[in-house]
Structure formats: structure tokens, C-alpha cells
Short mmCIF file of C-alpha atoms and ligand atoms in Angstrom, two decimals:
data_model
loop_
_atom_site.label_atom_id
_atom_site.label_comp_id
_atom_site.label_asym_id
_atom_site.label_seq_id
_atom_site.Cartn_x
_atom_site.Cartn_y
_atom_site.Cartn_z
CA MET A 1 0.20 29.03 -2.32
CA ARG A 2 2.26 31.74 -0.44
CA LEU A 3 5.81 31.12 -1.30
CA ASN A 4 8.45 32.44 1.17
CA PHE A 5 10.86 32.75 -1.43
CA PRO A 6 10.77 33.64 -5.38
CA HIS A 7 10.52 30.32 -6.97
CA HIS A 8 11.65 30.36 -10.61
CA PRO A 9 9.89 27.91 -12.87
CA ARG A 10 12.31 24.75 -13.48
CA LYS A 11 12.21 23.74 -16.98
CA ARG A 12 13.92 20.36 -16.20
CA PHE A 13 10.84 19.56 -14.17
CA GLY A 14 8.43 20.78 -16.99
CA GLN A 15 6.97 23.56 -14.63
CA ASN A 16 4.28 25.36 -16.43
CA PHE A 17 2.13 26.70 -13.69
CA LEU A 18 -1.60 27.16 -14.17
CA ARG A 19 -2.73 30.70 -13.79
CA ASP A 20 -6.29 31.05 -15.38
CA PRO A 21 -8.99 30.79 -12.84
CA GLN A 22 -11.42 29.78 -15.21
CA VAL A 23 -9.39 26.64 -16.40
CA ILE A 24 -8.84 25.74 -12.73
CA HIS A 25 -12.33 25.91 -12.22
CA HIS A 26 -13.21 23.78 -15.32
CA ILE A 27 -10.47 21.17 -14.14
CA ILE A 28 -12.23 20.96 -10.56
CA ASP A 29 -15.45 20.59 -11.77
CA ALA A 30 -14.32 17.79 -14.32
CA ILE A 31 -12.80 15.94 -11.50
CA HIS A 32 -15.70 16.43 -9.44
CA PRO A 33 -13.85 15.57 -6.00
CA GLU A 34 -15.85 14.23 -2.99
CA LYS A 35 -15.07 14.34 0.56
CA GLU A 36 -13.98 10.69 1.05
CA ASP A 37 -12.10 10.32 -2.56
CA ARG A 38 -8.66 9.10 -2.35
CA ILE A 39 -6.86 11.50 -4.51
CA ILE A 40 -3.29 11.33 -5.70
CA GLU A 41 -1.96 14.68 -7.14
CA ILE A 42 0.89 14.37 -9.45
CA GLY A 43 3.21 17.45 -9.41
CA PRO A 44 1.22 19.91 -7.28
CA GLY A 45 3.66 22.65 -7.96
CA GLN A 46 3.00 25.93 -6.29
CA GLY A 47 -0.52 24.28 -5.19
CA ILE A 48 -2.89 25.77 -7.44
CA LEU A 49 -5.22 22.54 -7.88
CA THR A 50 -4.26 21.41 -4.51
CA LYS A 51 -5.88 24.15 -2.76
CA SER A 52 -9.17 23.66 -4.49
CA LEU A 53 -9.10 19.87 -3.87
CA LEU A 54 -8.32 20.58 -0.29
CA GLU A 55 -11.49 22.79 0.07
CA VAL A 56 -13.49 19.33 -0.62
CA VAL A 57 -11.41 16.22 0.17
CA ASP A 58 -10.64 14.96 3.78
CA HIS A 59 -7.26 14.11 2.68
CA LEU A 60 -4.90 14.43 -0.15
CA GLU A 61 -1.55 12.86 -1.04
CA VAL A 62 0.75 14.71 -3.69
CA ILE A 63 4.11 13.39 -5.23
CA GLU A 64 6.43 16.17 -6.29
CA ILE A 65 9.98 15.95 -7.33
CA ASP A 66 10.90 19.55 -6.63
CA ARG A 67 12.43 19.42 -3.05
CA ASP A 68 11.73 23.31 -2.74
CA LEU A 69 8.30 23.11 -3.56
CA ALA A 70 7.70 19.98 -1.45
CA VAL A 71 8.92 21.77 1.65
CA GLN A 72 6.65 24.88 1.00
CA LEU A 73 3.57 22.58 0.55
CA ASN A 74 4.61 20.87 3.88
CA LEU A 75 5.01 24.34 5.41
CA ASN A 76 1.78 25.65 4.36
CA TYR A 77 -0.44 22.62 5.06
CA ALA A 78 1.15 20.94 8.09
CA HIS A 79 -1.53 22.39 10.51
CA THR A 80 -4.42 20.97 8.56
CA HIS A 81 -3.10 17.26 8.63
CA GLN A 82 -5.08 17.20 5.31
CA LEU A 83 -1.97 16.70 3.23
CA THR A 84 0.55 14.09 2.58
CA VAL A 85 3.65 15.41 0.31
CA HIS A 86 5.73 12.61 -1.24
CA THR A 87 9.11 14.14 -2.45
CA ASN A 88 9.48 11.75 -5.14
CA ASP A 89 10.13 11.08 -8.78
CA VAL A 90 6.45 9.69 -9.66
CA LEU A 91 7.99 7.35 -12.19
CA GLN A 92 9.63 5.43 -9.39
CA VAL A 93 6.34 5.33 -7.21
CA ASP A 94 4.77 1.87 -6.67
CA PHE A 95 0.95 2.91 -6.39
CA ASN A 96 0.51 -0.49 -4.71
CA ALA A 97 1.71 1.28 -1.55
CA PHE A 98 -1.24 3.59 -1.60
CA ILE A 99 -3.67 0.60 -0.99
CA ALA A 100 -1.18 -1.38 1.21
CA GLU A 101 -3.23 -0.98 4.31
CA PRO A 102 -6.10 -3.18 4.75
CA LYS A 103 -8.33 -0.28 5.54
CA ASN A 104 -7.67 1.67 2.42
CA THR A 105 -9.43 -0.47 -0.12
CA ARG A 106 -11.20 2.34 -1.86
CA LYS A 107 -9.78 2.91 -5.38
CA LEU A 108 -7.54 5.80 -6.28
CA ARG A 109 -8.16 8.87 -8.18
CA VAL A 110 -5.19 10.26 -9.85
CA ILE A 111 -4.84 13.50 -11.22
CA GLY A 112 -2.37 16.10 -12.49
CA ASN A 113 -1.34 18.92 -14.54
CA LEU A 114 1.37 16.80 -15.90
CA PRO A 115 5.03 17.62 -16.57
CA TYR A 116 5.10 17.39 -20.42
CA ASN A 117 8.56 15.87 -20.67
CA ILE A 118 7.40 12.64 -18.82
CA SER A 119 3.65 12.33 -19.68
CA THR A 120 4.01 9.33 -22.00
CA PRO A 121 6.16 7.12 -19.75
CA LEU A 122 4.35 8.38 -16.74
CA ILE A 123 0.87 7.21 -18.80
CA PHE A 124 2.52 3.79 -19.30
CA HIS A 125 3.61 3.46 -15.80
CA LEU A 126 0.14 4.13 -14.45
CA LEU A 127 -1.26 1.80 -16.87
CA SER A 128 0.46 -1.01 -15.15
CA PHE A 129 -1.45 -0.19 -11.91
CA SER A 130 -5.01 0.34 -13.66
CA PRO A 131 -6.94 -2.23 -11.31
CA LEU A 132 -6.13 0.12 -8.51
CA LEU A 133 -7.39 3.43 -10.18
CA LEU A 134 -11.08 4.60 -10.15
CA ASP A 135 -10.03 7.21 -12.76
CA MET A 136 -7.26 9.53 -13.93
CA HIS A 137 -7.40 13.23 -14.90
CA PHE A 138 -4.53 14.77 -16.68
CA MET A 139 -3.63 17.88 -18.44
CA LEU A 140 -1.62 16.80 -21.59
CA GLN A 141 0.00 18.19 -24.60
CA LYS A 142 -2.71 18.02 -26.92
CA GLU A 143 -0.36 15.91 -29.29
CA VAL A 144 -0.15 13.39 -26.44
CA ALA A 145 -3.81 13.25 -25.84
CA ASP A 146 -4.59 12.98 -29.55
CA ARG A 147 -2.39 9.88 -29.69
CA LEU A 148 -4.24 8.50 -26.85
CA VAL A 149 -7.78 8.49 -28.66
CA ALA A 150 -6.37 7.86 -32.08
CA ALA A 151 -7.95 5.00 -34.30
CA PRO A 152 -6.43 2.58 -36.60
CA ASN A 153 -4.74 4.27 -39.67
CA GLN A 154 -4.69 7.60 -37.99
CA LYS A 155 -1.37 9.35 -38.16
CA GLN A 156 -1.13 9.42 -34.19
CA TYR A 157 -2.25 5.90 -33.65
CA GLY A 158 0.65 3.86 -32.01
CA ARG A 159 1.91 1.84 -29.21
CA LEU A 160 0.47 4.74 -26.55
CA SER A 161 -3.09 4.64 -28.16
CA ILE A 162 -3.12 0.73 -27.99
CA MET A 163 -2.08 0.30 -24.25
CA ALA A 164 -4.10 3.03 -23.28
CA GLN A 165 -7.27 1.78 -24.98
CA TYR A 166 -6.45 -1.52 -23.94
CA TYR A 167 -6.84 -0.65 -20.24
CA CYS A 168 -9.11 2.38 -20.36
CA HIS A 169 -11.89 4.36 -21.84
CA ILE A 170 -10.58 7.79 -22.63
CA GLU A 171 -12.31 10.88 -22.95
CA PRO A 172 -10.63 14.17 -24.26
CA LEU A 173 -12.82 17.07 -22.18
CA PHE A 174 -11.33 20.48 -23.33
CA LEU A 175 -8.73 22.28 -25.06
CA VAL A 176 -6.49 24.63 -22.92
CA PRO A 177 -4.55 27.67 -24.76
CA PRO A 178 -0.83 28.19 -23.94
CA ASN A 179 -1.76 31.44 -22.07
CA ALA A 180 -3.56 29.71 -19.07
CA PHE A 181 0.11 28.93 -17.93
CA TYR A 182 3.12 30.56 -16.58
CA PRO A 183 5.40 30.11 -18.45
CA SER A 184 3.36 29.33 -21.55
CA PRO A 185 4.33 26.44 -23.37
CA LYS A 186 4.68 26.37 -27.02
CA VAL A 187 1.86 23.92 -27.47
CA GLN A 188 -2.04 23.63 -26.92
CA SER A 189 -2.93 21.29 -24.13
CA THR A 190 -6.04 19.06 -23.70
CA PHE A 191 -7.63 18.00 -20.33
CA VAL A 192 -8.27 14.20 -20.61
CA ARG A 193 -10.25 11.85 -18.59
CA LEU A 194 -9.29 8.03 -18.22
CA ILE A 195 -11.53 5.37 -16.98
CA PRO A 196 -9.81 1.98 -16.53
CA HIS A 197 -12.17 -0.59 -17.74
CA GLN A 198 -13.84 -2.87 -15.08
CA SER A 199 -13.32 -5.76 -17.25
CA ILE A 200 -10.90 -5.65 -20.15
CA PRO A 201 -12.95 -5.87 -23.49
CA HIS A 202 -10.19 -7.75 -25.19
CA PRO A 203 -7.95 -9.81 -22.63
CA ALA A 204 -4.53 -10.60 -23.39
CA LEU A 205 -3.48 -14.12 -21.83
CA ASN A 206 -0.07 -12.88 -21.23
CA HIS A 207 0.17 -9.05 -20.58
CA SER A 208 4.15 -8.86 -20.89
CA LEU A 209 3.79 -10.78 -24.23
CA PHE A 210 0.95 -8.44 -25.35
CA GLN A 211 3.20 -5.35 -24.53
CA GLU A 212 6.34 -6.92 -26.22
CA VAL A 213 4.46 -7.90 -29.40
CA THR A 214 3.04 -4.37 -29.63
CA ARG A 215 6.21 -2.67 -28.81
CA THR A 216 8.10 -4.91 -31.47
CA ALA A 217 5.38 -4.18 -33.93
CA PHE A 218 5.61 -0.22 -33.74
CA ASN A 219 9.55 -0.13 -33.18
CA GLN A 220 9.45 -1.07 -37.05
CA ARG A 221 6.41 1.02 -37.97
CA ARG A 222 7.53 1.32 -41.58
CA LYS A 223 7.76 -2.35 -41.89
CA THR A 224 5.17 -4.62 -43.12
CA LEU A 225 3.65 -6.80 -40.09
CA GLY A 226 5.18 -9.96 -41.77
CA ASN A 227 8.62 -8.11 -41.50
CA ALA A 228 8.15 -6.66 -37.92
CA LEU A 229 6.77 -9.57 -36.53
CA LYS A 230 9.13 -12.22 -38.17
CA ILE A 231 10.46 -13.23 -34.91
CA TYR A 232 7.04 -14.65 -33.66
CA LEU A 233 5.05 -15.34 -36.75
CA ASN A 234 5.62 -17.07 -40.29
CA ILE A 235 3.23 -17.00 -43.54
CA GLU A 236 1.12 -20.02 -42.02
CA ASP A 237 0.50 -18.25 -38.80
CA PHE A 238 -0.49 -15.05 -40.52
CA ALA A 239 -3.11 -17.29 -42.45
CA ALA A 240 -4.28 -18.98 -39.49
CA LEU A 241 -4.80 -15.56 -37.78
CA LYS A 242 -6.57 -14.11 -40.83
CA ILE A 243 -4.15 -11.03 -40.80
CA THR A 244 -2.47 -9.87 -44.09
CA PRO A 245 1.30 -9.76 -43.44
CA THR A 246 1.92 -7.10 -45.97
CA LEU A 247 -0.29 -4.75 -43.80
CA ARG A 248 1.41 -2.26 -41.57
CA PRO A 249 1.01 -2.37 -37.82
CA GLU A 250 -0.89 1.03 -37.83
CA THR A 251 -3.68 -0.76 -39.38
CA LEU A 252 -4.47 -3.30 -36.80
CA SER A 253 -6.91 -2.51 -33.88
CA VAL A 254 -6.43 -3.16 -30.30
CA ALA A 255 -8.24 -6.66 -30.69
CA ASP A 256 -5.91 -7.67 -33.29
CA PHE A 257 -2.93 -7.09 -31.41
CA VAL A 258 -4.41 -9.12 -28.67
CA ARG A 259 -5.49 -11.93 -31.00
CA ILE A 260 -1.87 -12.14 -32.23
CA SER A 261 -0.36 -12.14 -28.78
CA ASN A 262 -2.94 -14.90 -27.68
CA TYR A 263 -1.89 -16.88 -30.64
CA ILE A 264 1.73 -16.68 -29.90
CA HIS A 265 1.08 -17.62 -26.27
CA GLY A 266 -1.17 -20.68 -27.22
CA HIS A 267 1.58 -22.09 -29.64
CA PRO A 268 4.22 -23.48 -27.38
CA LYS A 269 6.99 -23.29 -30.16
CA LEU A 270 6.19 -19.60 -30.66
CA SER A 271 5.76 -18.86 -26.98
CA SER A 272 9.42 -20.02 -26.23
CA LEU A 273 10.58 -16.83 -27.95
CA GLU A 274 8.66 -14.85 -25.66
CA SER A 275 11.63 -14.25 -23.34
CA THR A 276 13.96 -13.38 -26.25
N1 SAM B 1 0.11 21.47 -10.70
C1 SAM B 1 1.01 22.65 -10.78
C2 SAM B 1 0.12 23.62 -11.60
O1 SAM B 1 -1.00 23.03 -12.34
O2 SAM B 1 0.29 24.88 -11.56
C3 SAM B 1 2.09 22.40 -11.63
C4 SAM B 1 2.24 21.62 -12.70
S1 SAM B 1 3.61 21.55 -13.69
C5 SAM B 1 3.29 21.41 -15.19
C6 SAM B 1 4.26 19.88 -13.25
C7 SAM B 1 4.73 19.79 -11.71
O3 SAM B 1 5.09 18.31 -11.82
C8 SAM B 1 5.91 20.71 -11.28
O4 SAM B 1 5.49 20.97 -10.02
C9 SAM B 1 7.30 19.88 -11.41
O5 SAM B 1 7.96 19.98 -10.30
C10 SAM B 1 6.63 18.30 -11.09
N2 SAM B 1 7.42 17.25 -11.46
C11 SAM B 1 8.20 17.52 -12.71
N3 SAM B 1 8.65 15.89 -12.72
C12 SAM B 1 8.17 15.43 -11.75
C13 SAM B 1 8.24 13.66 -11.42
N4 SAM B 1 8.90 13.13 -12.22
N5 SAM B 1 7.61 13.39 -10.60
C14 SAM B 1 7.03 13.99 -9.59
N6 SAM B 1 6.78 15.53 -9.98
C15 SAM B 1 7.15 15.94 -11.02
#
């Protein structure tokens, strides 16, 4: 994008702009955009991915928090009528709004070289809209990508792994070195694809209870399950669930956490604790 003013990368907005043409090519290749796709780009910045996407798609919506960059994108593309710029904090965006019009029933594709400072809360935010999403492609700090795909008993396994794997199939696609960005971050990055499951493999009967149980368990990661979940379950409940209460939360699978929350949901005495 041609800027009409010098733009100094803003650390508070996690601005690390992509500058390696080969990496940009790989990203577009992996997304494989098509003319009629409904793509939402998060954090277009100076528009390096935006430009390549607009060469293919009829229309693109972008969400950018930095007003200066949003103004510039509008100026550069106003004449094309191909780009809608939402100057907004993506964490405040209700993605239902994108499919509010009855004509726009096509599922959304969400992409972005994400600001690393908000990538974890943003993934949690987007997972809550997963039925509306066809797929998501993100550049993430490698450590966050590792947490997304971690399995039980691995160091990186936690609430993010469980919630992401509950809703999505996740594929780490390729590693990206710091020098692909300006300014260069201190960490490696991974480009990742998340595809929401068409039907959830282990469905929770009560989603907010499932989230709450998982959060409670991992808030107290060092404690045994028996201690961490004692507000919900006693020894007899663990026996009924066939889960050993002396285990730690990171040993349980997504299916185990679903089983625990469905058990609590199905026991009126325990469910009465849901709102506490
Ligand atoms: N896509 C560009 C690229 O690859 O060069 C910029 C990526 S940069 C890592 C992250 C972008 O997200 C920046 O443009 C930044 O201003 C924007 N951003 C940061 N926080 C945001 C938020 N909460 N909502 C929307 N955009 C945000």
C-alpha cells in the first residue's frame, strides 16, 4: 500500500508488518482465496495481504484498530468498491453482524497476521462464532500455535488447546522466521489453519458450563482434579465418572472434560452450582 505519510510501527497494536514476498506468497497459496469467498481480514495494517486477496476476491472486509492505517486503506481502495474497512477493535466485533443479511448466508473465512498481544483472547472470541466460520488462517507466535495443537500431558496443553480442539480441526502449516517481518519480533511464528468441525465430536450439553469447568480446572493447574473441581465433584462423583481424582487437569482429554461437564449438568444438585 502506498502511504501518504511515514508510518512508524506501533508496538501497542502489535504491528509487525510482513515484508518477505515468498512468505506472503505461501500464505495466499495456503488460504487459496476464491472470487466469491466472504473473507474477513483482521489487522490488514499496510495492506500487504489485503492487496493480494483483492486480486482474487470480489469483495473483502477488514477490521483495523489503527485509525491512520484504516484511513489510508479507505483512500487507496475507495475507487474499487471492493473493500469495506471497519475501524474497530476486533475483540469487540460481533461476527453475527457479517451474516445478518439473509442474502449473505455463505460462511465466513477469517484470516490475519495477528497482533501477538491479543491472539489468545481473539481465538477464544472467534471460537464462540465457529458455526458461522468456514475456516480461519492465522499467523501466530509459534508458542501459541504449539498450545493450540498440544495433546494431554504435554507442557503446552491447557485451556486454549481444549477449547480450540473442541471446536476445530487444527493444522500448523509452516514456520516463519522473525526476519520475515518489520520490525522483527523476538520469536518464531507459525502459520496455522483452523477448520470448525461440521459436527462437534464430543458435544457439551451446556457450553458455558463446559467452559467454566475447564477454566476452573486450569486456573489451579498444580492442584489435583479432586481439589481443583471440588466445588462441583466429590469422591463418589469421580468414581461414577471413572476419573482418578489425584490426577492433574493436564492429563485429561477434551472428551474427558466434556464428560465431566455433562455429568455436572445431568445432576441437578451439582448443576445448581453452575451459576456460582
Ligand atoms: N496484516 C499486516 C501485515 O501482515 O503486514 C499487519 C499485521 S500486524 C502483525 C497486526 C495488525 O493488527 C496491525 O495492523 C494492527 O494495527 C492491527 N491490530 C492490532 N490490534 C487490533 C485489534 N484489537 N483489532 C483490530 N486490529 C488490530
